[in-house]
Coordinates of C-alpha atoms and ligand atoms in Angstrom, one line a residue:
M1 CA -17.2 2.2 14.8
T2 CA -15.4 3.1 18.3
T3 CA -12.3 3.6 17.7
P4 CA -9.8 1.7 21.1
S5 CA -7.9 3.5 23.2
L6 CA -3.8 3.1 22.9
T7 CA -4.2 1.0 26.1
E8 CA -6.8 -1.5 24.5
L9 CA -4.5 -1.5 21.7
A10 CA -1.8 -2.3 23.0
A11 CA -3.3 -4.9 25.5
G12 CA -5.1 -6.4 22.2
L13 CA -1.5 -6.9 20.5
T14 CA -0.1 -8.5 23.6
A15 CA -2.7 -10.6 23.8
A16 CA -2.9 -11.7 20.7
A17 CA 1.2 -12.3 20.5
S18 CA 0.5 -14.2 23.8
A19 CA -1.8 -16.6 22.4
N20 CA 1.6 -17.9 20.2
P21 CA 2.3 -21.1 20.6
A22 CA 5.8 -20.7 20.1
V23 CA 6.3 -19.1 23.6
A24 CA 8.3 -21.1 25.8
P25 CA 7.1 -22.0 29.2
A26 CA 9.1 -20.3 31.8
A27 CA 11.2 -22.8 33.9
E28 CA 10.0 -20.6 37.1
P29 CA 6.6 -19.2 37.0
G30 CA 7.0 -16.7 39.7
L31 CA 9.9 -15.0 38.0
V32 CA 7.7 -14.5 34.9
E33 CA 7.1 -11.0 35.8
F34 CA 10.1 -10.1 36.5
R35 CA 11.9 -10.8 33.0
P36 CA 10.9 -9.4 29.4
E37 CA 8.8 -11.9 27.3
P38 CA 10.8 -11.4 23.9
H39 CA 7.7 -13.3 22.0
S40 CA 5.1 -10.9 24.0
L41 CA 5.3 -8.3 21.2
P42 CA 3.4 -8.9 18.0
S43 CA 4.4 -9.8 14.6
F44 CA 3.9 -7.1 12.1
F45 CA 3.2 -7.1 8.3
M46 CA 3.7 -3.7 5.9
W47 CA 1.5 -3.3 3.0
T48 CA 3.1 -0.6 1.2
L49 CA 1.1 1.6 -1.9
G50 CA 2.6 4.4 -3.6
C51 CA 5.6 5.6 -4.8
Q52 CA 9.2 5.5 -3.7
M53 CA 8.6 8.0 -0.9
N54 CA 5.9 5.3 0.7
Q55 CA 8.7 2.5 0.2
S56 CA 11.1 4.6 2.4
D57 CA 8.8 5.8 4.7
S58 CA 7.5 1.9 5.0
E59 CA 11.5 1.2 5.8
E60 CA 11.4 3.7 8.9
M61 CA 8.1 2.5 10.1
A62 CA 9.7 -1.4 10.2
G63 CA 12.9 -0.4 11.6
Q64 CA 11.0 1.4 14.3
L65 CA 9.1 -1.8 15.0
L66 CA 12.0 -4.2 14.8
A67 CA 13.8 -2.1 17.0
V68 CA 11.2 -2.4 19.9
G69 CA 11.6 -6.0 19.7
C70 CA 8.5 -6.7 16.9
T71 CA 9.2 -9.8 14.4
R72 CA 8.1 -9.6 10.9
A73 CA 5.2 -12.1 9.9
G74 CA 5.1 -13.5 6.5
S75 CA 1.4 -12.6 5.4
M76 CA -1.3 -10.2 6.3
E77 CA -2.9 -13.4 7.9
T78 CA -0.6 -14.6 10.4
A79 CA 0.2 -10.8 11.6
D80 CA -0.9 -9.5 14.8
L81 CA -0.4 -6.1 13.5
V82 CA -1.3 -5.0 10.0
V83 CA 0.2 -1.6 8.8
I84 CA -1.3 -0.2 5.6
N85 CA 0.8 3.1 4.1
T86 CA -1.4 4.4 1.6
C87 CA -1.5 6.4 -1.6
A88 CA -4.3 8.6 -2.5
V89 CA -2.9 10.1 -5.7
R90 CA -6.0 8.3 -7.6
E91 CA -9.0 7.3 -6.3
H92 CA -8.3 3.6 -7.8
A93 CA -5.0 3.5 -5.1
E94 CA -7.9 4.1 -2.1
A95 CA -10.5 1.8 -3.5
K96 CA -8.1 -1.2 -3.2
V97 CA -7.4 -0.8 0.5
I98 CA -11.1 -0.1 0.9
G99 CA -11.6 -3.3 -0.9
R100 CA -9.4 -5.2 1.2
Q101 CA -11.4 -3.7 4.5
G102 CA -13.7 -7.0 4.4
V103 CA -10.8 -9.5 4.7
L104 CA -9.0 -7.8 7.2
A105 CA -12.6 -7.2 9.4
N106 CA -13.0 -11.3 8.6
L107 CA -9.0 -11.7 10.1
K108 CA -10.0 -9.7 12.8
R109 CA -13.0 -11.3 14.2
E110 CA -11.0 -15.0 14.0
R111 CA -8.1 -13.5 15.7
P112 CA -9.4 -10.8 17.9
G113 CA -6.2 -9.2 19.2
M114 CA -4.9 -8.7 15.6
R115 CA -4.7 -4.9 15.0
V116 CA -4.7 -2.5 11.5
V117 CA -2.7 0.8 11.5
L118 CA -3.5 2.6 8.3
T119 CA -0.8 5.9 7.4
G120 CA 0.2 8.0 4.6
C121 CA -1.1 9.7 2.0
G122 CA -4.5 8.3 2.7
V123 CA -4.8 10.1 6.2
R124 CA -5.5 13.4 5.6
E125 CA -6.1 15.7 8.7
S126 CA -9.0 17.6 6.7
E127 CA -10.8 14.2 6.1
R128 CA -10.2 12.4 9.6
S129 CA -13.6 12.5 11.0
G130 CA -14.8 10.2 7.6
L131 CA -11.7 8.2 8.0
A132 CA -13.2 5.3 10.6
H133 CA -16.3 5.0 8.3
R134 CA -14.4 4.1 4.8
F135 CA -11.8 1.8 6.1
K136 CA -13.6 -0.2 8.9
A137 CA -11.4 -2.5 9.9
V138 CA -8.6 0.4 10.8
D139 CA -7.5 0.7 14.6
M140 CA -5.6 3.7 14.4
F141 CA -5.0 6.4 11.5
L142 CA -1.5 8.0 11.1
R143 CA -0.8 11.0 8.9
P144 CA 2.5 10.8 7.0
D145 CA 3.9 13.2 9.3
E146 CA 3.2 11.2 12.7
E147 CA 4.6 7.6 11.1
P148 CA 7.8 8.5 13.5
E149 CA 5.4 7.8 16.3
L150 CA 4.2 4.6 15.3
A151 CA 5.4 2.5 18.1
L152 CA 5.4 5.0 20.7
R153 CA 1.5 5.2 19.7
L154 CA 0.9 1.6 19.5
G155 CA 2.2 1.6 23.2
L156 CA 4.9 -0.5 22.3
V157 CA 8.1 1.5 23.2
S158 CA 8.0 2.5 26.9
A159 CA 6.4 -1.0 28.4
Q160 CA 8.0 -3.3 26.3
A161 CA 11.0 -2.3 24.5
P162 CA 14.3 -2.9 26.7
I163 CA 15.5 0.3 25.3
G164 CA 12.9 2.7 24.8
L165 CA 12.9 4.6 21.4
R166 CA 13.8 8.3 22.0
T167 CA 10.3 10.3 21.1
V168 CA 10.4 13.3 19.2
A169 CA 8.9 16.7 19.3
T170 CA 5.3 17.0 18.5
S171 CA 4.6 20.2 16.6
A172 CA 1.4 21.6 15.5
T173 CA -0.9 21.0 12.3
T174 CA 0.2 23.1 9.7
V175 CA -2.6 25.1 8.1
L176 CA -2.7 25.7 4.3
S177 CA -5.2 28.1 2.7
G178 CA -7.1 27.8 5.4
R179 CA -7.2 23.7 5.4
P180 CA -5.4 21.4 8.1
V181 CA -2.6 19.5 6.4
S182 CA 0.0 17.2 8.0
A183 CA 2.7 19.6 8.0
A184 CA 4.9 19.4 11.3
D185 CA 8.5 19.9 10.8
R186 CA 9.9 17.4 12.7
L187 CA 10.2 14.3 9.7
A188 CA 14.4 15.0 9.1
A189 CA 15.0 15.0 12.7
S190 CA 13.1 11.7 13.5
R191 CA 15.4 10.1 10.5
A192 CA 18.2 11.5 12.0
T193 CA 17.4 10.3 15.2
A194 CA 16.7 6.8 13.5
L195 CA 19.6 6.5 11.6
S196 CA 21.8 7.2 14.5
E197 CA 20.0 4.3 16.0
D198 CA 20.0 2.4 13.4
R199 CA 16.5 2.1 12.7
V200 CA 15.8 2.2 9.1
A201 CA 14.9 -1.3 7.9
R202 CA 16.2 -0.9 4.2
S203 CA 14.6 -3.6 2.0
S204 CA 17.3 -4.0 -0.5
T205 CA 20.9 -4.6 0.2
I206 CA 21.6 -3.3 -3.5
S207 CA 19.7 -0.3 -3.9
A208 CA 18.8 2.2 -0.9
W209 CA 15.9 5.3 -0.6
L210 CA 17.3 8.5 0.8
P211 CA 14.5 11.1 1.2
I212 CA 15.9 14.5 0.9
V213 CA 13.5 16.8 0.7
Y214 CA 9.5 16.3 2.3
G215 CA 6.4 17.4 1.1
C216 CA 5.7 19.8 -1.8
D217 CA 5.1 23.6 -2.4
K218 CA 3.7 23.0 -6.4
T219 CA 0.1 23.8 -6.6
C220 CA -0.9 21.3 -9.4
T221 CA -4.4 21.9 -9.4
Y222 CA -5.0 17.9 -9.9
C223 CA -2.9 16.5 -6.9
I224 CA -3.7 15.8 -3.4
V225 CA 0.2 15.5 -2.3
P226 CA 0.6 18.9 -1.0
F227 CA -2.7 18.0 1.0
S228 CA -1.4 14.7 2.6
R229 CA 2.7 15.5 3.0
G230 CA 2.0 19.3 3.4
P231 CA 4.6 22.2 2.3
E232 CA 8.9 21.5 1.3
R233 CA 10.9 20.7 4.1
S234 CA 14.2 20.3 3.2
R235 CA 16.8 17.5 5.2
P236 CA 19.8 19.6 6.5
Y237 CA 22.8 19.1 3.8
D238 CA 25.2 17.3 6.3
D239 CA 22.5 14.8 7.3
I240 CA 21.7 13.7 3.9
L241 CA 25.6 13.9 3.1
A242 CA 26.2 11.2 6.7
E243 CA 23.4 9.0 5.4
A244 CA 25.0 8.8 2.0
R245 CA 28.5 7.7 3.6
E246 CA 26.9 5.1 5.7
I247 CA 24.7 3.6 2.3
A248 CA 28.3 3.6 0.9
A249 CA 30.2 2.3 3.5
A250 CA 27.4 -0.4 3.5
G251 CA 28.3 -1.5 0.3
F252 CA 25.2 -0.2 -1.6
Q253 CA 25.8 -0.1 -5.6
E254 CA 22.6 2.5 -5.5
L255 CA 21.4 5.8 -4.4
T256 CA 18.1 7.2 -5.3
L257 CA 17.6 10.9 -3.9
L258 CA 13.7 10.8 -3.2
G259 CA 11.3 14.1 -3.1
Q260 CA 8.0 15.4 -4.7
N261 CA 10.5 18.1 -6.4
V262 CA 13.9 17.4 -5.6
N263 CA 14.9 19.9 -7.7
S264 CA 13.6 22.4 -5.2
Y265 CA 16.3 21.1 -2.5
G266 CA 17.7 23.4 -0.3
H267 CA 15.7 26.9 -0.8
D268 CA 14.0 26.9 2.3
L269 CA 17.4 25.9 4.5
P270 CA 19.1 28.4 6.1
A271 CA 21.7 30.6 3.7
E272 CA 25.5 29.6 4.8
E273 CA 29.0 31.0 3.5
R274 CA 30.3 27.8 2.2
F275 CA 27.1 27.8 -0.3
A276 CA 27.8 31.4 -1.6
H277 CA 28.9 30.2 -5.1
I278 CA 25.1 29.3 -5.6
E279 CA 23.3 32.0 -6.8
T280 CA 20.1 30.5 -8.5
E281 CA 16.8 32.6 -7.8
R282 CA 13.5 32.0 -9.6
S283 CA 10.3 33.4 -9.2
A284 CA 7.3 31.1 -10.4
G285 CA 4.3 32.0 -9.0
R286 CA 6.1 32.0 -5.7
R287 CA 9.7 33.2 -5.0
L288 CA 12.4 30.6 -4.7
D289 CA 15.4 31.8 -3.5
L290 CA 18.4 29.6 -3.6
R291 CA 21.0 32.1 -2.9
S292 CA 23.8 30.5 -0.7
R293 CA 21.4 27.6 0.5
P294 CA 22.8 24.0 -1.1
D295 CA 21.1 22.7 -4.1
L296 CA 20.2 19.4 -5.6
A297 CA 23.4 20.0 -8.0
E298 CA 25.3 20.7 -4.7
L299 CA 24.4 17.3 -3.4
L300 CA 25.1 15.1 -6.1
R301 CA 28.5 16.6 -6.5
S302 CA 29.3 16.0 -2.7
I303 CA 27.4 12.3 -2.9
D304 CA 29.6 11.7 -6.4
G305 CA 32.7 12.8 -4.4
I306 CA 32.7 10.3 -1.9
R307 CA 35.3 7.6 -3.4
G308 CA 36.0 3.9 -3.0
A309 CA 39.2 2.5 -2.6
D310 CA 39.8 2.6 -6.3
G311 CA 39.3 6.1 -6.8
G312 CA 36.0 5.5 -8.6
P313 CA 32.6 6.9 -6.8
A314 CA 31.6 4.8 -3.6
I315 CA 28.0 4.5 -4.5
P316 CA 28.5 3.6 -8.3
R317 CA 25.3 4.8 -9.5
L318 CA 23.1 8.2 -8.1
R319 CA 19.8 8.7 -9.2
F320 CA 16.9 11.2 -7.8
I321 CA 13.4 11.1 -8.6
T322 CA 11.1 13.5 -9.2
S323 CA 12.0 16.5 -11.1
H324 CA 9.9 19.3 -11.8
P325 CA 10.7 20.8 -15.3
W326 CA 10.3 24.4 -13.9
D327 CA 13.1 23.9 -11.1
L328 CA 15.4 21.9 -13.8
S329 CA 18.5 24.7 -13.3
D330 CA 21.4 25.0 -15.8
R331 CA 23.3 23.9 -12.6
L332 CA 21.7 20.8 -12.2
I333 CA 22.3 19.8 -15.7
D334 CA 26.1 20.3 -15.7
A335 CA 26.2 18.4 -12.5
M336 CA 24.4 15.6 -14.4
A337 CA 26.8 16.0 -16.7
S338 CA 29.7 15.7 -15.0
C339 CA 29.3 13.3 -12.2
E340 CA 30.4 9.9 -12.9
S341 CA 27.8 8.1 -10.6
V342 CA 24.8 10.0 -12.1
V343 CA 23.0 7.7 -14.0
E344 CA 21.9 8.5 -18.0
H345 CA 18.5 8.8 -16.7
L346 CA 15.6 11.4 -16.1
H347 CA 12.0 11.0 -14.8
L348 CA 10.7 14.6 -15.9
P349 CA 6.6 14.6 -15.9
I350 CA 5.1 16.4 -18.7
Q351 CA 1.8 15.5 -17.8
S352 CA 0.1 17.3 -21.0
G353 CA 1.2 18.5 -24.6
D354 CA -0.9 21.5 -24.4
D355 CA -0.6 24.5 -23.3
A356 CA -3.9 25.6 -22.2
I357 CA -4.4 22.2 -19.9
L358 CA -1.1 22.8 -18.5
Q359 CA -2.1 26.1 -17.0
R360 CA -5.3 24.6 -16.2
M361 CA -3.4 22.0 -14.2
G362 CA -1.1 24.7 -12.5
R363 CA 2.1 23.0 -13.7
Q364 CA 4.3 26.9 -14.2
Y365 CA 5.7 25.7 -17.5
T366 CA 4.7 25.6 -21.3
V367 CA 5.5 22.5 -23.9
G368 CA 8.3 24.9 -25.2
H369 CA 9.9 25.3 -21.8
Y370 CA 9.7 21.5 -21.3
K371 CA 11.3 21.1 -24.6
E372 CA 14.0 23.5 -24.3
R373 CA 15.0 22.0 -21.1
L374 CA 14.9 18.8 -23.0
A375 CA 16.9 19.6 -25.3
R376 CA 19.5 20.9 -23.1
I377 CA 20.2 18.0 -21.2
R378 CA 20.2 15.7 -24.3
E379 CA 23.0 18.0 -25.5
A380 CA 25.1 17.8 -22.0
V381 CA 24.2 14.2 -21.6
P382 CA 24.2 12.2 -24.9
G383 CA 21.7 9.3 -25.1
I384 CA 20.1 10.0 -21.8
A385 CA 16.7 8.1 -21.0
I386 CA 13.9 9.9 -20.3
S387 CA 10.5 9.0 -18.7
T388 CA 7.7 10.9 -18.0
D389 CA 4.2 11.2 -16.6
V390 CA 0.9 11.7 -18.4
I391 CA -2.5 12.2 -17.4
V392 CA -5.2 11.9 -20.1
G393 CA -8.6 13.3 -19.8
F394 CA -8.0 16.3 -17.6
C395 CA -10.7 19.0 -17.2
G396 CA -11.8 20.2 -20.6
E397 CA -9.2 18.4 -22.7
S398 CA -10.6 18.1 -26.1
E399 CA -9.6 15.9 -28.7
E400 CA -7.1 18.2 -30.2
Q401 CA -5.6 18.6 -27.2
F402 CA -5.1 14.7 -26.6
H403 CA -3.6 14.7 -29.8
A404 CA -1.5 17.6 -28.7
T405 CA -0.1 15.4 -26.4
L406 CA 0.7 12.1 -28.6
S407 CA 2.4 15.0 -30.9
V408 CA 5.1 15.6 -28.3
L409 CA 5.2 11.7 -27.1
E410 CA 6.1 11.2 -30.6
E411 CA 8.7 14.1 -31.0
I412 CA 10.2 13.3 -27.2
G413 CA 10.6 9.7 -28.0
Y414 CA 10.3 8.8 -24.6
D415 CA 11.8 5.5 -23.3
T416 CA 8.9 4.8 -20.8
V417 CA 5.7 6.6 -19.8
F418 CA 3.8 6.3 -16.4
A419 CA 0.1 7.5 -17.7
A420 CA -3.2 7.8 -16.1
S421 CA -6.8 8.7 -16.5
Y422 CA -7.4 11.8 -14.6
S423 CA -9.1 11.1 -11.2
P424 CA -10.7 13.8 -9.1
R425 CA -9.3 14.2 -5.8
P426 CA -10.8 15.6 -2.9
G427 CA -9.9 18.8 -1.6
T428 CA -8.1 20.0 -4.7
P429 CA -8.4 22.8 -6.3
A430 CA -9.4 21.0 -9.9
L431 CA -12.7 20.2 -8.1
R432 CA -13.6 23.3 -9.3
L433 CA -13.7 22.7 -12.6
D434 CA -16.0 20.6 -14.6
D435 CA -14.8 17.0 -15.0
D436 CA -15.7 16.6 -18.4
V437 CA -14.4 13.9 -20.1
P438 CA -16.6 10.9 -20.3
P439 CA -15.1 7.7 -18.2
A440 CA -15.3 5.8 -21.7
V441 CA -13.5 8.7 -23.6
K442 CA -10.9 8.7 -20.8
R443 CA -10.1 5.0 -21.4
R444 CA -10.1 4.9 -25.1
R445 CA -7.8 7.8 -24.7
L446 CA -5.5 6.1 -22.3
N447 CA -5.0 2.9 -24.5
E448 CA -4.5 4.9 -27.7
L449 CA -1.9 6.5 -25.8
L450 CA -0.5 3.0 -24.1
A451 CA -0.5 1.7 -27.7
L452 CA 1.5 4.6 -29.1
Q453 CA 3.8 4.6 -26.3
E454 CA 4.6 1.0 -27.1
K455 CA 5.7 1.4 -30.2
I456 CA 7.7 4.4 -29.5
G457 CA 9.6 2.2 -26.6
L458 CA 10.0 -0.6 -29.1
E459 CA 12.1 1.6 -31.1
R460 CA 14.0 3.1 -28.2
N461 CA 14.4 -0.2 -27.0
Q462 CA 15.7 -1.6 -30.5
A463 CA 18.7 1.0 -30.6
W464 CA 20.2 -1.2 -28.0
L465 CA 20.3 -4.6 -29.6
G466 CA 24.1 -5.8 -30.5
R467 CA 25.2 -4.0 -27.6
D468 CA 27.0 -4.6 -24.7
V469 CA 25.4 -2.6 -21.3
E470 CA 25.9 -2.7 -17.8
V471 CA 23.1 -4.5 -15.7
L472 CA 22.8 -4.1 -12.1
V473 CA 21.6 -7.5 -11.5
D474 CA 19.0 -7.2 -8.5
H475 CA 16.5 -10.1 -8.2
V476 CA 16.1 -13.5 -9.4
T477 CA 12.7 -13.5 -11.7
P478 CA 9.7 -15.3 -10.0
A479 CA 8.4 -18.1 -11.8
R480 CA 5.2 -16.1 -11.8
R481 CA 4.3 -12.5 -10.8
G482 CA 2.1 -11.8 -8.0
L483 CA 0.5 -8.5 -6.4
D484 CA -1.2 -9.6 -3.8
P485 CA -0.8 -7.8 -0.8
G486 CA 0.3 -11.0 0.9
D487 CA 3.4 -11.6 -1.0
S488 CA 5.8 -9.2 0.7
D489 CA 6.3 -5.8 1.9
A490 CA 6.6 -3.5 -0.4
E491 CA 5.5 -5.3 -3.6
D492 CA 2.2 -2.9 -4.4
V493 CA 3.9 -0.2 -5.7
D494 CA 2.7 1.7 -8.5
E495 CA 4.0 0.4 -11.7
P496 CA 4.5 2.0 -15.1
T497 CA 1.0 1.5 -16.6
T498 CA 3.1 0.4 -19.9
S499 CA 5.4 -2.1 -17.9
V500 CA 4.5 -5.9 -18.0
P501 CA 6.4 -9.1 -17.2
E502 CA 8.1 -10.3 -20.5
L503 CA 11.0 -11.5 -22.1
A504 CA 12.0 -13.8 -19.1
G505 CA 15.4 -15.4 -20.2
S506 CA 15.4 -19.1 -20.1
A507 CA 17.6 -20.5 -18.1
G508 CA 20.3 -22.9 -18.8
E509 CA 22.0 -25.5 -16.5
G510 CA 23.0 -24.0 -13.1
S511 CA 21.4 -21.0 -13.7
V512 CA 18.3 -19.0 -13.1
A513 CA 16.4 -16.3 -14.9
L514 CA 17.8 -12.8 -13.4
A515 CA 16.7 -9.3 -13.8
G516 CA 18.3 -6.2 -13.3
R517 CA 18.5 -2.7 -14.8
T518 CA 20.7 -0.6 -16.7
R519 CA 22.2 3.1 -15.9
H520 CA 19.6 4.2 -18.4
S521 CA 17.3 2.4 -16.3
K522 CA 16.2 -0.6 -18.9
L523 CA 14.9 -3.7 -17.6
V524 CA 17.3 -6.5 -18.1
H525 CA 16.3 -10.2 -18.3
L526 CA 19.4 -12.5 -18.7
A527 CA 20.1 -16.2 -17.3
G528 CA 23.0 -16.6 -14.8
D529 CA 24.2 -17.8 -11.3
P530 CA 22.1 -16.3 -8.7
A531 CA 25.4 -15.5 -6.8
L532 CA 25.2 -12.2 -9.3
V533 CA 22.6 -10.6 -7.5
G534 CA 23.8 -7.6 -6.2
H535 CA 26.8 -7.3 -8.8
R536 CA 27.0 -5.3 -11.8
V537 CA 27.9 -7.2 -14.8
R538 CA 28.3 -6.3 -18.6
V539 CA 25.8 -8.3 -21.1
H540 CA 25.1 -8.4 -24.8
V541 CA 21.5 -7.1 -25.7
E542 CA 20.1 -9.9 -28.0
H543 CA 16.5 -9.0 -28.2
A544 CA 14.2 -5.6 -27.5
G545 CA 10.9 -5.4 -26.4
P546 CA 8.8 -2.5 -25.6
F547 CA 9.1 -2.8 -21.8
A548 CA 12.7 -4.9 -21.4
L549 CA 15.7 -6.0 -23.2
R550 CA 17.0 -9.6 -22.7
G551 CA 20.7 -10.3 -23.1
R552 CA 23.3 -12.6 -22.4
L553 CA 26.7 -12.4 -20.0
V554 CA 29.5 -11.3 -21.7
E555 CA 33.1 -11.8 -19.9
S556 CA 34.9 -8.5 -20.9
P557 CA 33.4 -5.1 -21.0
D558 CA 33.2 -2.9 -23.8
E559 CA 32.0 0.5 -25.1
P560 CA 29.9 2.5 -22.7
D561 CA 26.1 2.8 -22.4
V562 CA 25.8 5.4 -25.5
V563 CA 23.1 5.5 -27.5
A564 CA 23.2 7.7 -30.5
Ligands
SAM605 N1 5.8 15.2 -8.2 C1 6.1 14.7 -9.3 C2 5.7 15.5 -10.4 O1 5.7 16.6 -10.4 O2 5.3 14.9 -11.7 C3 4.8 13.8 -9.4 C4 3.9 13.2 -8.0 S1 2.5 12.3 -8.2 C5 2.6 11.5 -6.6 C6 2.4 11.2 -9.6 C7 1.9 11.4 -10.6 O3 0.8 10.8 -10.6 C8 2.0 12.6 -11.4 O4 3.0 12.8 -12.1 C9 0.9 12.6 -12.4 O5 1.0 12.2 -13.3 C10 -0.1 11.5 -11.3 N2 -1.4 12.0 -10.2 C11 -1.3 12.6 -9.7 N3 -2.9 13.2 -9.5 C12 -3.3 12.9 -10.3 C13 -4.9 12.5 -10.3 N4 -5.6 13.3 -9.8 N5 -5.4 11.9 -11.3 C14 -4.6 11.3 -12.2 N6 -3.2 11.3 -12.1 C15 -2.3 12.2 -11.1
SF4_606 FE1 1.9 16.9 -7.3 FE2 2.4 18.7 -8.4 FE3 3.4 18.4 -6.0 FE4 4.1 16.6 -8.1 S1 4.7 18.7 -8.2 S2 3.8 16.2 -6.0 S3 2.1 16.6 -9.1 S4 1.5 19.0 -6.6
F3S607 FE1 0.6 8.3 -3.3 FE2 1.3 10.1 -1.7 FE3 3.4 8.8 -2.9 S1 -0.2 10.1 -2.9 S2 2.0 8.3 -5.1 S3 2.1 7.3 -1.8 S4 3.3 10.8 -2.3

């Protein structure tokens, strides 16, 4: 396949959109060339896979396209421009997109002006030459750090937009261990520009994403993320606070700080006198110096300090994801315990319950260290809900080592486990190890683990029976849940392997089936007025399943959400 030039791409997009019968005929044909044609810009559809970081990136890309005058299409089939924001964490995630190439190619045959752009972690510099072969229907590939240039590269900025997007400086690709990765330093600056120009199209008016650190400096041997997203780059502290203030002013109920390892936020920022009280320093393979630099604890305290008219936190719920166990400092635990808005939930990936496997994974901690941190958190925040990630069938994992993971799951009693079989990823260090656990054994271990977690999850959820909890209602439960990419923009995210729709409440007259989450991140189904979406309500828990709770609305609040 020959990749079309940018001029051809832009011409194709414009031609596709001009064929739109909705374009009103000009009253004065001679004037046509002198005025902008709002309908000549393409309609777009974003298909977002992967984690919250991708969802946040998609919000920024959608914001760019809307800012230049593009419109959203209802489905892939009706869009002039399809943007696929890919995930590469497991082979399956990439295979899903490769599997849609035929459908996309057919659509393009029927509608020759249609264009497809592929972005996200599937676009790695080291494999750029093979991309066109694997993703045959794609016209343009953008690495994660090139995403701020989407509209520009499509030729939609200066030619079409009444006010051009400010372009961002392009810095050179960084080379990591002799390999080129997508690692330019411009993401923080382009986010700041996007925010100042109101170009972040948030997908919710209830919960907001806020990226605080891009990339990852860890070297987990199985993981492709450092190769797709490059090394860590923290956003400036004041930029994050300014965005949090905007989120508060806009009335969001929940804010989630994002990063592959939010616990190392700030180590790459310049030291400043105002942070002289921060003295953390640690050496873990590489020295992580946080002295006189802002850290996550400082951010939590400052965001919690943004107050509303009633004196309470302006954003009632503050979350962060993901925490690497090695970098979980006492300062952070203290901040979690003392900030009113920080929720009683922590996602702390363990990956394996065996020290030799953890070492082979390059995780930098032992099971003992992990348990010590967890005990400290549980002491500081009683009843906190804990979720985790586990990989089964990693290179050389014996039956005994797998059983060590099961024992740790039982001992810790996780609320949720996101589990997956090990999937070798191109370019990662683990490729040098023998992927010697047969696929059938990986499957069997995964099923065994999920069955055990179902039992543990049920026990954890049953502890909530008969209690009143605060639920942030975030959606009306659809009659049928589908994950077809045609359904909506950000549907196809990685759900926990253990999460299935269940326990949908039966709605009475005048009310519908609603769902939301508690501060402990428990999914709760209830029946009520659709106007409750976006509100925090008190719910009496009447039923518990392994993955969700069901309850009924109660008038008055009672005890806080603490479970012994
Ligand atoms: N930064 C987070 C951390 O350190 O836990 C997680 C990021 S990773 C994108 C999300 C999860 O995907 C990981 O926690 C791990 O369990 C899983 N994962 C990553 N690479 C994998 C692989 N090659 N095979 C299977 N699961 C993988
Ligand atoms: Fe991947 Fe490890 Fe970084 Fe998480 S901490 S993104 S698992 S390299
Ligand atoms: Fe996937 Fe990239 Fe996130 S690999 S899980 S989209 S960081």
